[in-house]
PDB file of C-alpha atoms in Angstrom:
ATOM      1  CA  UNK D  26     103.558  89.399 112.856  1.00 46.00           C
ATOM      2  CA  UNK D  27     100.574  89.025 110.292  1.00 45.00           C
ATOM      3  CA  UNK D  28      99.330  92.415 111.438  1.00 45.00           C
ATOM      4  CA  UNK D  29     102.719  94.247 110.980  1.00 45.00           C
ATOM      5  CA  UNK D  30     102.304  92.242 107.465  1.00 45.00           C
ATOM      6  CA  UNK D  31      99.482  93.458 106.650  1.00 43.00           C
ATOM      7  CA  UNK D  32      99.421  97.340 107.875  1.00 46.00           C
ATOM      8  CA  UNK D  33     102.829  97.636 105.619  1.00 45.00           C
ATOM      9  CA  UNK D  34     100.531  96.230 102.681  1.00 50.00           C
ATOM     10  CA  UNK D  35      98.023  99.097 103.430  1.00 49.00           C
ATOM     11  CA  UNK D  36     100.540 101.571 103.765  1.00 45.00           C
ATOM     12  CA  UNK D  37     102.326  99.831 100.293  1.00 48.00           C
ATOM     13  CA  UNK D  38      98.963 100.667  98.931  1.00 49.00           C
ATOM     14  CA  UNK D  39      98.114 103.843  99.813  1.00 44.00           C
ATOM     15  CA  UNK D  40     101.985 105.436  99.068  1.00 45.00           C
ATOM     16  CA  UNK D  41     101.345 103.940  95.331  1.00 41.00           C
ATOM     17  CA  UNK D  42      98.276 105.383  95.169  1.00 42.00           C
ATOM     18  CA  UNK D  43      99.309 109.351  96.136  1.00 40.00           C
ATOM     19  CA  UNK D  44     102.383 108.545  94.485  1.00 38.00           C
ATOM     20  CA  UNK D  45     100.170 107.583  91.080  1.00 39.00           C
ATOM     21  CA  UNK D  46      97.844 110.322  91.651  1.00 37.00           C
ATOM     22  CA  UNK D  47     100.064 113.034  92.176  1.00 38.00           C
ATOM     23  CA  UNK D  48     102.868 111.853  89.407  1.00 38.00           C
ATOM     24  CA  UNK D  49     101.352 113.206  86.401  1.00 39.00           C
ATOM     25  CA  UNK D  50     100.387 117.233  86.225  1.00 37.00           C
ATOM     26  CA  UNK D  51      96.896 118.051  84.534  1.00 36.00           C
ATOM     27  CA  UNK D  52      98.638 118.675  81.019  1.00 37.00           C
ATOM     28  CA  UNK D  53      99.873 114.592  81.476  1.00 37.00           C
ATOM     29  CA  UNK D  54      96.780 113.640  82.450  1.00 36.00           C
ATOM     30  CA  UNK D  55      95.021 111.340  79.307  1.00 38.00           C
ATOM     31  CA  UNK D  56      91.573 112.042  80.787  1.00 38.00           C
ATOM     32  CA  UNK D  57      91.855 115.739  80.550  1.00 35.00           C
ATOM     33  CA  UNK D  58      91.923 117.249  76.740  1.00 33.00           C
ATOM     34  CA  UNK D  59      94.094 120.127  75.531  1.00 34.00           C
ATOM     35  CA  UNK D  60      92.027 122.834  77.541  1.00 34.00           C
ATOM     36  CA  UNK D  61      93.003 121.622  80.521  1.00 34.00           C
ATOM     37  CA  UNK D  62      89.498 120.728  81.272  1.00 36.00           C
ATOM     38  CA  UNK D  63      87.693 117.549  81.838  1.00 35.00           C
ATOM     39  CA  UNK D  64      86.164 116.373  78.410  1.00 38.00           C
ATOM     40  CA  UNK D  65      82.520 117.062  77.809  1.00 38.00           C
ATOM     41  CA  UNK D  66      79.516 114.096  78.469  1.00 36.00           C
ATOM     42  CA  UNK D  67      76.070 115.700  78.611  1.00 36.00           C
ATOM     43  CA  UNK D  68      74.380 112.364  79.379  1.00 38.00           C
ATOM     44  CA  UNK D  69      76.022 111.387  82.896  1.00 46.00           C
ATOM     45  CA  UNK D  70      77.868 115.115  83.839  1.00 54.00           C
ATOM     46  CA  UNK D  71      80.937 116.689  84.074  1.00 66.00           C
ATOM     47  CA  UNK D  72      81.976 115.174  87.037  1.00 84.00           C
ATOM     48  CA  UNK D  73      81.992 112.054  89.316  1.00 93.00           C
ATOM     49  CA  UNK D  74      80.417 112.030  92.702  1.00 95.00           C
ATOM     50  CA  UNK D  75      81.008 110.519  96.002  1.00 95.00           C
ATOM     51  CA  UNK D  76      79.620 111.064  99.554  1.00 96.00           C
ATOM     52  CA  UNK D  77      80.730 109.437 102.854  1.00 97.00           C
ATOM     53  CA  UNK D  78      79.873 109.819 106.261  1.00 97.00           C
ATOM     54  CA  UNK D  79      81.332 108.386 109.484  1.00 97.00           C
ATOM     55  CA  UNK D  80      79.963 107.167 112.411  1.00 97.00           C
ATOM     56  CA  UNK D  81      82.017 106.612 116.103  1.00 96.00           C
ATOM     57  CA  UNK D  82      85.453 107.258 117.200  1.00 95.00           C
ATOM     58  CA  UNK D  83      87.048 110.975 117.422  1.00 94.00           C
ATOM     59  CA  UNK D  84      85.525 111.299 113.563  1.00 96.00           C
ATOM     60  CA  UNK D  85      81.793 110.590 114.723  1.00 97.00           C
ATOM     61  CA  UNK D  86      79.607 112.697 112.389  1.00 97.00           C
ATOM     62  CA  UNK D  87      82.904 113.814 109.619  1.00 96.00           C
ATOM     63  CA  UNK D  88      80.924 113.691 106.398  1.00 95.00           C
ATOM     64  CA  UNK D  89      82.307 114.451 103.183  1.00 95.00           C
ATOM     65  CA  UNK D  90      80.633 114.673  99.115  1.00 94.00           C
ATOM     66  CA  UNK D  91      81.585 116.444  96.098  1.00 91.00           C
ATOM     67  CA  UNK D  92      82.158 116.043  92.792  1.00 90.00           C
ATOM     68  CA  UNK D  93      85.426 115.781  91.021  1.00 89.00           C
ATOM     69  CA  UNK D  94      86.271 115.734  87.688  1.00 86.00           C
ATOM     70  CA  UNK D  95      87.954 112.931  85.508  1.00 84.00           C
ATOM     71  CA  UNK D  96      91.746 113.968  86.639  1.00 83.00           C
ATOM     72  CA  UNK D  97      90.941 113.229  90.419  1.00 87.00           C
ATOM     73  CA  UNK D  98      89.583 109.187  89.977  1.00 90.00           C
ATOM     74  CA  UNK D  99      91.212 106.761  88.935  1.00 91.00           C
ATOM     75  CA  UNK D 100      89.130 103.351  88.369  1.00 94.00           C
ATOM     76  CA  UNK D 101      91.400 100.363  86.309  1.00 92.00           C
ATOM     77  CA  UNK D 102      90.271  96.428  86.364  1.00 93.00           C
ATOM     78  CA  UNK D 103      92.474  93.835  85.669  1.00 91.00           C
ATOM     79  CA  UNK D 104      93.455  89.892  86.065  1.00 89.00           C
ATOM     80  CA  UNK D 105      96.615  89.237  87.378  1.00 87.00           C
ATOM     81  CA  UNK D 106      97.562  85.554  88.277  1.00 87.00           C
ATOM     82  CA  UNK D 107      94.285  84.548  88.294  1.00 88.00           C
ATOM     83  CA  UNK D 108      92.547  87.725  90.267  1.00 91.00           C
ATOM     84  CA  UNK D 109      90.413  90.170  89.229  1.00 94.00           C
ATOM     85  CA  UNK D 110      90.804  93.123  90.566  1.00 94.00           C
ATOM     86  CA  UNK D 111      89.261  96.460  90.333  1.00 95.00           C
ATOM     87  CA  UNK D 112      90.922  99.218  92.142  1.00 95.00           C
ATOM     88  CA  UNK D 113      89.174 102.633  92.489  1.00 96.00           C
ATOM     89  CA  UNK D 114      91.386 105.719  94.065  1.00 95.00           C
ATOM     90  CA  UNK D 115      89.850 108.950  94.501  1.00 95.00           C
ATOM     91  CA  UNK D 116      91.579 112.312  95.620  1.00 93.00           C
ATOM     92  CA  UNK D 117      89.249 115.400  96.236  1.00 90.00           C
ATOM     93  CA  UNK D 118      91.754 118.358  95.668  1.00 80.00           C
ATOM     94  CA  UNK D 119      88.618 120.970  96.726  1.00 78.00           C
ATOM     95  CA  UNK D 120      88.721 119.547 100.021  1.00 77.00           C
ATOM     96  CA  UNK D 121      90.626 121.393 102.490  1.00 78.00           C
ATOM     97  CA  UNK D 122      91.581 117.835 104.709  1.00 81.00           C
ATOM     98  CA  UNK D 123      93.336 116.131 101.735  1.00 86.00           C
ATOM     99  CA  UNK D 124      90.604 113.086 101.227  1.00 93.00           C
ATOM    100  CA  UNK D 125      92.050 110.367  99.576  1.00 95.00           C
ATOM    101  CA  UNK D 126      89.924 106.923  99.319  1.00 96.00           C
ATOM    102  CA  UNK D 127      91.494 104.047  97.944  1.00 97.00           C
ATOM    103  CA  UNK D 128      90.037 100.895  97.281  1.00 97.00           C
ATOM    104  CA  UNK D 129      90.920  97.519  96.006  1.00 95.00           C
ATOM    105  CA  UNK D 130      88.084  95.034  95.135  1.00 96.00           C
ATOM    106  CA  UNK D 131      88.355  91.574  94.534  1.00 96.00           C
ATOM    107  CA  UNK D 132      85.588  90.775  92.049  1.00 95.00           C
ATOM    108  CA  UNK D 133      83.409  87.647  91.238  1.00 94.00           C
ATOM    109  CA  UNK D 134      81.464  88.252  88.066  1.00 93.00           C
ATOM    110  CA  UNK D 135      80.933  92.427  88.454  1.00 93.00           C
ATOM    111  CA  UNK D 136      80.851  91.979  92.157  1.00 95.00           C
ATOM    112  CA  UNK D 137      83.047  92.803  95.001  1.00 96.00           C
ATOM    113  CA  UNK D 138      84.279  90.314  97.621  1.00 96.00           C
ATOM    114  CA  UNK D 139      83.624  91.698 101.193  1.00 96.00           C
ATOM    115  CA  UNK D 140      86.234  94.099 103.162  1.00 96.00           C
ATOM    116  CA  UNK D 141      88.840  92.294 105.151  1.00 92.00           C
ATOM    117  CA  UNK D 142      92.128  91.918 106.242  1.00 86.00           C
ATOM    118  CA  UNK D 143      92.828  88.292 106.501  1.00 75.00           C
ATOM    119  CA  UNK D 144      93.786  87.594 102.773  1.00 81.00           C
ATOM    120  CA  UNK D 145      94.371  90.041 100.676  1.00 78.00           C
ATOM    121  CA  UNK D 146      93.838  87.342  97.698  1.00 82.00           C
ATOM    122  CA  UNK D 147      90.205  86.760  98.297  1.00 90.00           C
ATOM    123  CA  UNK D 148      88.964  89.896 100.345  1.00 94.00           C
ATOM    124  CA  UNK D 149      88.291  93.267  99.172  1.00 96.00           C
ATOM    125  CA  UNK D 150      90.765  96.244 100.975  1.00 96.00           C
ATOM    126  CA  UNK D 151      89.913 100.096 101.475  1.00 97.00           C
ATOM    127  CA  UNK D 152      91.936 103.159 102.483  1.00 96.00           C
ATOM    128  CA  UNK D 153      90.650 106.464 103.513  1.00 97.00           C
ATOM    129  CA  UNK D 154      93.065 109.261 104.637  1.00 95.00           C
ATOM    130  CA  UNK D 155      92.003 112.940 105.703  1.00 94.00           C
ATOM    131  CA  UNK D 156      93.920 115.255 108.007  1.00 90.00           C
ATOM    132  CA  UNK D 157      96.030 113.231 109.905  1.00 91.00           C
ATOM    133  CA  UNK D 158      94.240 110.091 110.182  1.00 95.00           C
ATOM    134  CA  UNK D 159      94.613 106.736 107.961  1.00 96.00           C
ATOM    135  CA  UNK D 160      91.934 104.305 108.261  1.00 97.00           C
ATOM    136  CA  UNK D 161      91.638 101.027 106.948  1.00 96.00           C
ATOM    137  CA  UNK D 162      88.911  98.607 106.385  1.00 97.00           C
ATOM    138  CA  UNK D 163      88.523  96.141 108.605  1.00 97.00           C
ATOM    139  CA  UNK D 164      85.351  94.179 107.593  1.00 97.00           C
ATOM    140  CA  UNK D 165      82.000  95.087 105.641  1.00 97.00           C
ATOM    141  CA  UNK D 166      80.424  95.041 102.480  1.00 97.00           C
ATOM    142  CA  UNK D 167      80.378  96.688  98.928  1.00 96.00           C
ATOM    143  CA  UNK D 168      77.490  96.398  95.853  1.00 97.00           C
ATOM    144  CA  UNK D 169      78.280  97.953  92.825  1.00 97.00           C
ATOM    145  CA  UNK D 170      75.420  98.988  90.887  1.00 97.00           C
ATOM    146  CA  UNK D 171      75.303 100.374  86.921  1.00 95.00           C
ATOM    147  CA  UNK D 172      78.602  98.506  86.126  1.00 96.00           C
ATOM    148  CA  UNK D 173      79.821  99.261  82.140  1.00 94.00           C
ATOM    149  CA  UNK D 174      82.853  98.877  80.530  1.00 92.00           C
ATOM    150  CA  UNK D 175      83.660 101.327  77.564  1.00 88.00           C
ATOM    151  CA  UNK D 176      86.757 102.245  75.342  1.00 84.00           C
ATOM    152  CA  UNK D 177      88.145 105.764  76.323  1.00 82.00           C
ATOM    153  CA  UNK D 178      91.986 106.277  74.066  1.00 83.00           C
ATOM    154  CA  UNK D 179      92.325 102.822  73.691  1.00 79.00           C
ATOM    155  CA  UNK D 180      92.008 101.281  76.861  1.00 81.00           C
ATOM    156  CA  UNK D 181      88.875  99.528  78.700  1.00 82.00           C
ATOM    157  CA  UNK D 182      87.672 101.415  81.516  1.00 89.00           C
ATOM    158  CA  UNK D 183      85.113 100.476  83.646  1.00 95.00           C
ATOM    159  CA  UNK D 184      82.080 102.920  85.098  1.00 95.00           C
ATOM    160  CA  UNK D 185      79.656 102.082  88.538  1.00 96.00           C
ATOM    161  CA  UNK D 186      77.896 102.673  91.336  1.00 97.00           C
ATOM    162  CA  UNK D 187      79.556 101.892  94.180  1.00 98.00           C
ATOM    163  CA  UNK D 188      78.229 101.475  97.931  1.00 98.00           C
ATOM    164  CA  UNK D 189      79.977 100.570 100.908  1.00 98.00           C
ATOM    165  CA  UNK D 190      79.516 100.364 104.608  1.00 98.00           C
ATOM    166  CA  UNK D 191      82.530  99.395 106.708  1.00 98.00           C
ATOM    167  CA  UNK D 192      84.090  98.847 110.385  1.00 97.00           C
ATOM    168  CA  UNK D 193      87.827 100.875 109.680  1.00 97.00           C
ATOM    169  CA  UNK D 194      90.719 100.802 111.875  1.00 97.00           C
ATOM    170  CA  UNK D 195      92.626 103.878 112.283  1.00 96.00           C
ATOM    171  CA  UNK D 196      96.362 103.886 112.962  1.00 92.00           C
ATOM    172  CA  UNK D 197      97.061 106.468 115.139  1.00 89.00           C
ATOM    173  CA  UNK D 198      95.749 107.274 117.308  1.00 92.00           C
ATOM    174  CA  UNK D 199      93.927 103.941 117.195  1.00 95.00           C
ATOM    175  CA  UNK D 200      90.278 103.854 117.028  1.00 96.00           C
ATOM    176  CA  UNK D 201      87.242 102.269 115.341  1.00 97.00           C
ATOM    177  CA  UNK D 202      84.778 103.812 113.534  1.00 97.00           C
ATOM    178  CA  UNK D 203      81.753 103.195 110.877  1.00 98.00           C
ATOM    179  CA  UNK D 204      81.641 104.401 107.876  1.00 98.00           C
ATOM    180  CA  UNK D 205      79.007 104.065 104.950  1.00 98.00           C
ATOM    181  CA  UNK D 206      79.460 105.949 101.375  1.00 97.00           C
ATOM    182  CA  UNK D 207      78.501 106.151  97.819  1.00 98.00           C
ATOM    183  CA  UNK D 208      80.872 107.029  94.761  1.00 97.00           C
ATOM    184  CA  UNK D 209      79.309 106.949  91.412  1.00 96.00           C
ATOM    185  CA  UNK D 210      82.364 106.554  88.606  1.00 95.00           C
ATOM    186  CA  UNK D 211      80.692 108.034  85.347  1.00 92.00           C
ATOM    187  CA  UNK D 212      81.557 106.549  81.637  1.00 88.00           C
ATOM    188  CA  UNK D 213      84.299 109.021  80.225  1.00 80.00           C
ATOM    189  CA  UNK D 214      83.475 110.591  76.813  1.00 65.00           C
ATOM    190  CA  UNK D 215      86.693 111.159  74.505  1.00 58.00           C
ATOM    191  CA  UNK D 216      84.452 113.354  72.633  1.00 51.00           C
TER     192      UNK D 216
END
């Protein structure tokens, strides 16, 4: 019962987050100015990066990186009943298998909690879809490195360094596999 629980959370989670990426077109979008291009910041680059690679399972050796400009990530912290939460999503448009990571970090100070799936009030929670598999996080660990907070239209948003290595589940077919990753989120320049 706790696992049918907690694979409709994931699959809660990871409907919001296509739903929230894909509900507003580029000329909606707040991080993207009038030009329909991502606004200019010569001291950290056009674009955030990321770069994963997985290990085991029918996916041994898929390894993805890019970068991807403001419109694809989506990085928003916030307390809620007494949990702070950062949640990162990231949807690579360029890549032809769809990649979609999203990832929900309970923090301590500017420090994730651990992956898990036990409690989803004290553990950290990850989501990476490509072609047709969905994987979830089962256990492992998170540092985030460089971690800012800045004013972009009003609004606090947070920037990092973010590295993970994890054991995910995926659905189906079932299997487990490792996977380890970096995604830097750079500081957003209204400019």
């Amino acid at each position: 019962m706790k696992t049918i629980t907690l694979r409709t959370q994931m699959l809660g989670l990871l409907i919001l987050v296509v739903a929230t990426l894909f509900s507003c077109s580029k000329d909606d979008h707040p991080l993207v100015n009038n030009n329909n291009n991502p606004p200019n910041n010569t001291n950290q680059g056009l674009n955030h990066t990321y770069d994963i690679v997985f290990s085991g399972g029918s996916i041994d050796g898929d390894a993805f990186s890019g970068d991807i400009p403001d419109n694809t990530v989506v990085a928003v912290r916030q307390q809620q009943d007494g949990v702070d939460r950062l949640t990162l999503t990231l949807d690579d448009e360029n890549q032809s298998n769809e990649l979609t990571i999203a990832i929900s970090m309970i923090m301590n100070g500017n420090q994730p909690a651990n992956f898990g799936t036990a409690n989803t009030e004290v553990e950290s929670l990850m989501t990476i879809t490509y072609n047709d598999n969905i994987l979830m996080a089962q256990s492992g660990t998170l540092t985030i490195t460089n971690y800012g907070e800045h004013q972009y239209y009003g609004s606090t948003v947070p920037y990092f360094k973010l590295e993970f290595n994890a054991e995910m589940l995926n659905f189906s077919p079932p299997f487990t596999s490792q996977v380890s990753g970096a995604i830097l989120v750079r500081p957003l320049d209204a400019g």
